[in-house]
Short mmCIF file of N, CA, C and O in Angstrom, two decimals:
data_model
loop_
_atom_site.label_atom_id
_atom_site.label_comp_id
_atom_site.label_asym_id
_atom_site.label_seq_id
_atom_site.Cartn_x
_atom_site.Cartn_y
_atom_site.Cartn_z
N UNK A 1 0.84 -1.18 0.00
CA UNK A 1 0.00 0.00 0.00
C UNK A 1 0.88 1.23 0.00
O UNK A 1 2.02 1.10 0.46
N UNK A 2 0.47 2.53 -0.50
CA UNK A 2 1.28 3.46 -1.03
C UNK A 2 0.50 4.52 -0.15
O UNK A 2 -0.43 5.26 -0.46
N UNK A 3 1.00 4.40 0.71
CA UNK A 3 0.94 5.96 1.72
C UNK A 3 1.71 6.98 1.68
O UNK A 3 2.93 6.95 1.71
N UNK A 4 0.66 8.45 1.56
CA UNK A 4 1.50 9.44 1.58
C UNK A 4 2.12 9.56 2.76
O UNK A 4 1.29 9.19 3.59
N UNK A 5 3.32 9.94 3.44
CA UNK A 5 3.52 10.21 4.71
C UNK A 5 4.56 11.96 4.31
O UNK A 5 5.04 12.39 3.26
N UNK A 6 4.51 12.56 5.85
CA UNK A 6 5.34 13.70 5.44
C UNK A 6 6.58 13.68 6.51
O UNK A 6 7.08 14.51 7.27
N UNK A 7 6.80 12.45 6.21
CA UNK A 7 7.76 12.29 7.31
C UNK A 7 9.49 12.34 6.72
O UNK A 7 9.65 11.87 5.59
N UNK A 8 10.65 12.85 7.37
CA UNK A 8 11.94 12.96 6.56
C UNK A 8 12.59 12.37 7.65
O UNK A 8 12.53 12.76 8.81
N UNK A 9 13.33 11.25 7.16
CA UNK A 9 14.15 10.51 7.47
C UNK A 9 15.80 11.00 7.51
O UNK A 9 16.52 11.22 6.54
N UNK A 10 16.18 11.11 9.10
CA UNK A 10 17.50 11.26 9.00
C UNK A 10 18.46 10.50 9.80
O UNK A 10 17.76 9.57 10.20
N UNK A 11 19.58 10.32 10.26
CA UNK A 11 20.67 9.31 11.15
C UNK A 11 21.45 9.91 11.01
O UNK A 11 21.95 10.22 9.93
N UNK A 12 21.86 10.35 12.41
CA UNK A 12 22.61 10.59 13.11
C UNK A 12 24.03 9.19 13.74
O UNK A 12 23.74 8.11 14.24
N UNK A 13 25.38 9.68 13.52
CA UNK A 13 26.46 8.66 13.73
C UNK A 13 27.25 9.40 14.83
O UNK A 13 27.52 10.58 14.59
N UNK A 14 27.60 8.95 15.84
CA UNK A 14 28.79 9.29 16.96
C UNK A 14 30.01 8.41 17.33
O UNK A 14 30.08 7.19 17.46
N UNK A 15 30.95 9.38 17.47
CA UNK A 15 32.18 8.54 17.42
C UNK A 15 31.99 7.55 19.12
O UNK A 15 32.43 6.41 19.28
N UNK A 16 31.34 8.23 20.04
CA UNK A 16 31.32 7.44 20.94
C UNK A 16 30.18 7.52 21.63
O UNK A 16 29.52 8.56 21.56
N UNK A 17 29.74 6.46 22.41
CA UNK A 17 28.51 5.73 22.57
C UNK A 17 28.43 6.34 24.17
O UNK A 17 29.22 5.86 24.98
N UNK A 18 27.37 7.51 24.68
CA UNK A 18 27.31 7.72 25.91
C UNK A 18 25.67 7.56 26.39
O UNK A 18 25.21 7.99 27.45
N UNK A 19 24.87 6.76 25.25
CA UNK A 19 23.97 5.93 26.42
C UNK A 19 22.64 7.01 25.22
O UNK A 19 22.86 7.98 24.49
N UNK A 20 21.22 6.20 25.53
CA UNK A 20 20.31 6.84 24.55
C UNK A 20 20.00 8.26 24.87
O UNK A 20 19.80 8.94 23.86
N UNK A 21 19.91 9.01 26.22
CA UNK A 21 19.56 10.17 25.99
C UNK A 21 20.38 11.29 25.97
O UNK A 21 20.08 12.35 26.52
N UNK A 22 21.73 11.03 25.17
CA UNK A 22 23.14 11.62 24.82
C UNK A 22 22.15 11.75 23.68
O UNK A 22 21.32 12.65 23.58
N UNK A 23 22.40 10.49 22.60
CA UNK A 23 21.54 10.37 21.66
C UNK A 23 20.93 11.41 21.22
O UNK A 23 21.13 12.20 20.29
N UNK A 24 19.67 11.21 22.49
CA UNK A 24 18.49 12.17 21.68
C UNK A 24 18.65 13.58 22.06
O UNK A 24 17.77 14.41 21.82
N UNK A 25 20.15 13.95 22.85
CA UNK A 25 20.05 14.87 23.28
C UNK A 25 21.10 15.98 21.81
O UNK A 25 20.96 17.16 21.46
N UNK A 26 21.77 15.23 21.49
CA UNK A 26 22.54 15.56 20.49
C UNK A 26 21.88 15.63 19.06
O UNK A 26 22.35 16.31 18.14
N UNK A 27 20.72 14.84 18.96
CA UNK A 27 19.93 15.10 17.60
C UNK A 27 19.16 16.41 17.81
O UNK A 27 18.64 16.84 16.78
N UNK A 28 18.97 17.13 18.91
CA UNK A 28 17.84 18.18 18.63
C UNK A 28 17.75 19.07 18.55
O UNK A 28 16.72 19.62 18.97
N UNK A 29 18.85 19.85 17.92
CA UNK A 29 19.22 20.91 16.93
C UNK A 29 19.02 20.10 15.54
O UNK A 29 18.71 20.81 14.59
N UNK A 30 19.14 18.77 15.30
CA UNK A 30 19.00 18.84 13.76
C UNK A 30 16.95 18.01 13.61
O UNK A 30 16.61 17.41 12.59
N UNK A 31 16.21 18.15 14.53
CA UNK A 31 14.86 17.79 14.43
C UNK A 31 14.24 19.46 14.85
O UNK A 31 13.06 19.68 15.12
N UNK A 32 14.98 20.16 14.83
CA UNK A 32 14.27 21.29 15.45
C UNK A 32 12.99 21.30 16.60
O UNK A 32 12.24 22.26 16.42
N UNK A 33 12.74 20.72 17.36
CA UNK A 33 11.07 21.30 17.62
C UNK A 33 10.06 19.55 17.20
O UNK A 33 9.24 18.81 17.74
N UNK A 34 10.82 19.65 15.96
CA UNK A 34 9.45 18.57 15.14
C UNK A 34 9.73 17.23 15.91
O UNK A 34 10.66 17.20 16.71
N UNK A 35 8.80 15.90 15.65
CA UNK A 35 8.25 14.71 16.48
C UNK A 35 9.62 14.39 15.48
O UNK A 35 10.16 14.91 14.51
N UNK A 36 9.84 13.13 16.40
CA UNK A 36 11.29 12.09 15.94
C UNK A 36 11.27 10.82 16.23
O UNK A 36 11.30 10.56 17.44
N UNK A 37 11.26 10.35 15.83
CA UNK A 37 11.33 8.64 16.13
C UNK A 37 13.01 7.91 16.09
O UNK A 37 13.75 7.75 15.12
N UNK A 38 13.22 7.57 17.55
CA UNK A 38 14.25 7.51 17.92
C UNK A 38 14.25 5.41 17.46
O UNK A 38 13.40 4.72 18.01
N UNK A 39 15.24 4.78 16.52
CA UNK A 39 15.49 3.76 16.54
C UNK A 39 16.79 2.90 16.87
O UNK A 39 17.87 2.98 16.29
N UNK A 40 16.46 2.06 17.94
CA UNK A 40 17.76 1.30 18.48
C UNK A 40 17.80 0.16 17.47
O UNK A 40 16.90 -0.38 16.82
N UNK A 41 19.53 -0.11 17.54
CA UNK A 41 20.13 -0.94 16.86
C UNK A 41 19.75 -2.71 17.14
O UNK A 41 19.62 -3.72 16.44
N UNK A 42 19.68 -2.38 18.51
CA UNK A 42 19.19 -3.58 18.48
C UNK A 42 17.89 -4.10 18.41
O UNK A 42 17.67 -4.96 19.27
N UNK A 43 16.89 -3.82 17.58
CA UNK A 43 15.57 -3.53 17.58
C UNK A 43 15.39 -3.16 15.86
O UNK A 43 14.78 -2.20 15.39
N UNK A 44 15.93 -3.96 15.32
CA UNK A 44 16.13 -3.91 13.48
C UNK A 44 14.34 -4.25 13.09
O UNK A 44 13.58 -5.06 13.63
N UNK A 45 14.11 -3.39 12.08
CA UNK A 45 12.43 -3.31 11.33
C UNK A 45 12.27 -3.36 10.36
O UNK A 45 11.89 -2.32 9.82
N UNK A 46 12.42 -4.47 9.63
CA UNK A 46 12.94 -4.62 8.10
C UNK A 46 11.52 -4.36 7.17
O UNK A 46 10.40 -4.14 7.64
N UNK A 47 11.85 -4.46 5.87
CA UNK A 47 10.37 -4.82 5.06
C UNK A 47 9.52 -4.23 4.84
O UNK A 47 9.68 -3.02 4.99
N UNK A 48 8.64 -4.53 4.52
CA UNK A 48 7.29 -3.40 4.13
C UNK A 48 6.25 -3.42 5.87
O UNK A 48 5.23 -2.75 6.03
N UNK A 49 6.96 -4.50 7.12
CA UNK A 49 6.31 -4.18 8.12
C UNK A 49 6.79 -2.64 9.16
O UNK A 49 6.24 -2.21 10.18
N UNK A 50 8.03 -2.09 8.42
CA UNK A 50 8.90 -1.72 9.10
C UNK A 50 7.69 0.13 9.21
O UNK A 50 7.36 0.78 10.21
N UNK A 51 7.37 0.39 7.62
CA UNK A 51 7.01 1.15 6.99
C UNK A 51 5.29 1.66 7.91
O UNK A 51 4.82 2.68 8.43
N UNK A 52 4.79 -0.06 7.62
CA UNK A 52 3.33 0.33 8.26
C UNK A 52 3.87 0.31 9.67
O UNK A 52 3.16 1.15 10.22
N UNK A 53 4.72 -0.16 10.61
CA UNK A 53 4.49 0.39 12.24
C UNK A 53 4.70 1.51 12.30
O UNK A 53 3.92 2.33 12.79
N UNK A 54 6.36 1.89 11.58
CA UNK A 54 6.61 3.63 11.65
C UNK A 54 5.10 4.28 11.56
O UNK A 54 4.76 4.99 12.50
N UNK A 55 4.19 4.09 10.49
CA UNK A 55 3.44 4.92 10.05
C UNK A 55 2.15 4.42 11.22
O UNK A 55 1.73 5.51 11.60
N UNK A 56 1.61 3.70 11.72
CA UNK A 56 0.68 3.41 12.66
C UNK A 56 1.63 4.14 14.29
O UNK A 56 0.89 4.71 15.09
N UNK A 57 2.60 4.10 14.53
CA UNK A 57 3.11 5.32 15.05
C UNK A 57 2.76 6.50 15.20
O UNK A 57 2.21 7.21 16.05
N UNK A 58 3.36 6.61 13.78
CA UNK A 58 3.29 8.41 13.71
C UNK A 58 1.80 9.01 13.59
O UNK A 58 1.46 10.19 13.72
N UNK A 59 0.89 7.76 13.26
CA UNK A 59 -0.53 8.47 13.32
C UNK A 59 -0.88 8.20 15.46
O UNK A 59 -1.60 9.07 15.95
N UNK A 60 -0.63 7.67 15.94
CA UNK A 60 -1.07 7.70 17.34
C UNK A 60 -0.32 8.70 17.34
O UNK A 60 -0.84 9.71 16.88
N UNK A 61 0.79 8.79 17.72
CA UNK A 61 1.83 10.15 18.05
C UNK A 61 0.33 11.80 17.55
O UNK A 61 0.03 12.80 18.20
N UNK A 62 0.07 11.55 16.88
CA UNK A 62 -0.68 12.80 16.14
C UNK A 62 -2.69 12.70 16.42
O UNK A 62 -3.62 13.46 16.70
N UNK A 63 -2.55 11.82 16.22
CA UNK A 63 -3.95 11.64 16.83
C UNK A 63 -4.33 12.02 18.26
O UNK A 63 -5.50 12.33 18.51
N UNK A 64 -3.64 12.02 18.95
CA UNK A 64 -3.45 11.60 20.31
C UNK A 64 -2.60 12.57 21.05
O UNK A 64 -2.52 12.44 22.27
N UNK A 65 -1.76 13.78 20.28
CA UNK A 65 -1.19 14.63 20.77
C UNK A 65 -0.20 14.25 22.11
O UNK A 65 -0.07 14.77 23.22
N UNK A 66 0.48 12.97 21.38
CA UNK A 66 1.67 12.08 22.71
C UNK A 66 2.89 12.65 22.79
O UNK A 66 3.44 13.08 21.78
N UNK A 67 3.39 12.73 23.86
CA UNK A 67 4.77 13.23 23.88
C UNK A 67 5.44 11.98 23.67
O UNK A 67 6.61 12.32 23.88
N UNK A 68 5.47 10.90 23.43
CA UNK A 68 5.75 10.08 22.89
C UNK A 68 5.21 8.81 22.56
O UNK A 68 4.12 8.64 23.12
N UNK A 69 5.73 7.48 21.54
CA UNK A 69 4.99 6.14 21.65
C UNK A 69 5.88 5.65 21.29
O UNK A 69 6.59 5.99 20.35
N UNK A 70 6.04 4.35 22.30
CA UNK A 70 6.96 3.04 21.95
C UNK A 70 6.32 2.11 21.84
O UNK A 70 5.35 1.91 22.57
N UNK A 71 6.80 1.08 20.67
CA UNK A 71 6.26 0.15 20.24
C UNK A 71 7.05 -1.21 20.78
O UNK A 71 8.22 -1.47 20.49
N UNK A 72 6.49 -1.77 21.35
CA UNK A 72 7.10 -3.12 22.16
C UNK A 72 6.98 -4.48 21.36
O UNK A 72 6.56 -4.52 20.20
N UNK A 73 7.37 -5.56 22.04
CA UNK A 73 6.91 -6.96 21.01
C UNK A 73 7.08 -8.20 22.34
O UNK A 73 8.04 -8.31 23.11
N UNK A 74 6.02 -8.89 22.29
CA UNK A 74 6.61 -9.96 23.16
C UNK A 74 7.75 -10.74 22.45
O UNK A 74 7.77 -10.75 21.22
N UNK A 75 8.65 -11.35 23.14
CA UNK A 75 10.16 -12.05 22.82
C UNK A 75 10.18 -13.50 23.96
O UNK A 75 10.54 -13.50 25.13
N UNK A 76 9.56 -14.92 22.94
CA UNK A 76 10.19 -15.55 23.88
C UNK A 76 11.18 -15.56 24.60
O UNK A 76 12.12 -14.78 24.47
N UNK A 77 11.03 -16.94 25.89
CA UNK A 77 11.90 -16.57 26.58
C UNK A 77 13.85 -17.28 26.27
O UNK A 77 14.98 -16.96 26.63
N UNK A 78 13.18 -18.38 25.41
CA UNK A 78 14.36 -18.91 24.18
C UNK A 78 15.18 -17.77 23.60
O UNK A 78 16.34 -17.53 23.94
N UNK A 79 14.49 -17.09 22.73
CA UNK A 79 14.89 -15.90 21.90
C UNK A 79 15.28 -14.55 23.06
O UNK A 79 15.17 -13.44 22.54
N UNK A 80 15.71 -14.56 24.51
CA UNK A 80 16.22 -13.61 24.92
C UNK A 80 17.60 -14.03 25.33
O UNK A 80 18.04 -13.41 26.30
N UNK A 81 18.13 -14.68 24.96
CA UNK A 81 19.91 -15.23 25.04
C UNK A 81 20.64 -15.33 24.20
O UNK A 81 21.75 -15.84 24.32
N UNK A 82 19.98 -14.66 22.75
CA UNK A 82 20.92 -14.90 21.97
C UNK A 82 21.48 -13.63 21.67
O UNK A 82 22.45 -13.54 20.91
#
């Protein structure tokens, strides 16, 4: 499905790793003001599912006037050791 979205995609790289809200603290001169969707590495969203969560996101985020939304997943308990 071919959704308009008005969303601009950017990434941010640091030479050194001081924890996520360095992160988001260092992106926000380049988001100005505007909503951001912060993605961890370890938490990869491949595919055309990657597209519709971003976008079922960014419509709660806006619907809903949220200061933020995280999207979770149950993870067996197999699949948390690797």
């Amino acid at each position: 499905t071919n959704r308009e979205t008005h969303a601009a995609y950017t990434y941010l790289t640091k030479q050194e790793q001081r924890g996520h809200p360095d992160s988001v603290h260092t992106a926000e001169a380049a988001v100005a003001g505007r909503a951001v969707i912060v993605g961890l590495g370890d938490a990869v969203i491949v595919g055309s599912a990657a597209g519709e969560l971003l976008g079922r996101m960014q419509r709660v985020f806006e619907e809903n006037d949220a200061d933020c939304v995280v999207a979770v997943r149950e993870v067996a308990p197999a699949d948390t050791v690797k």
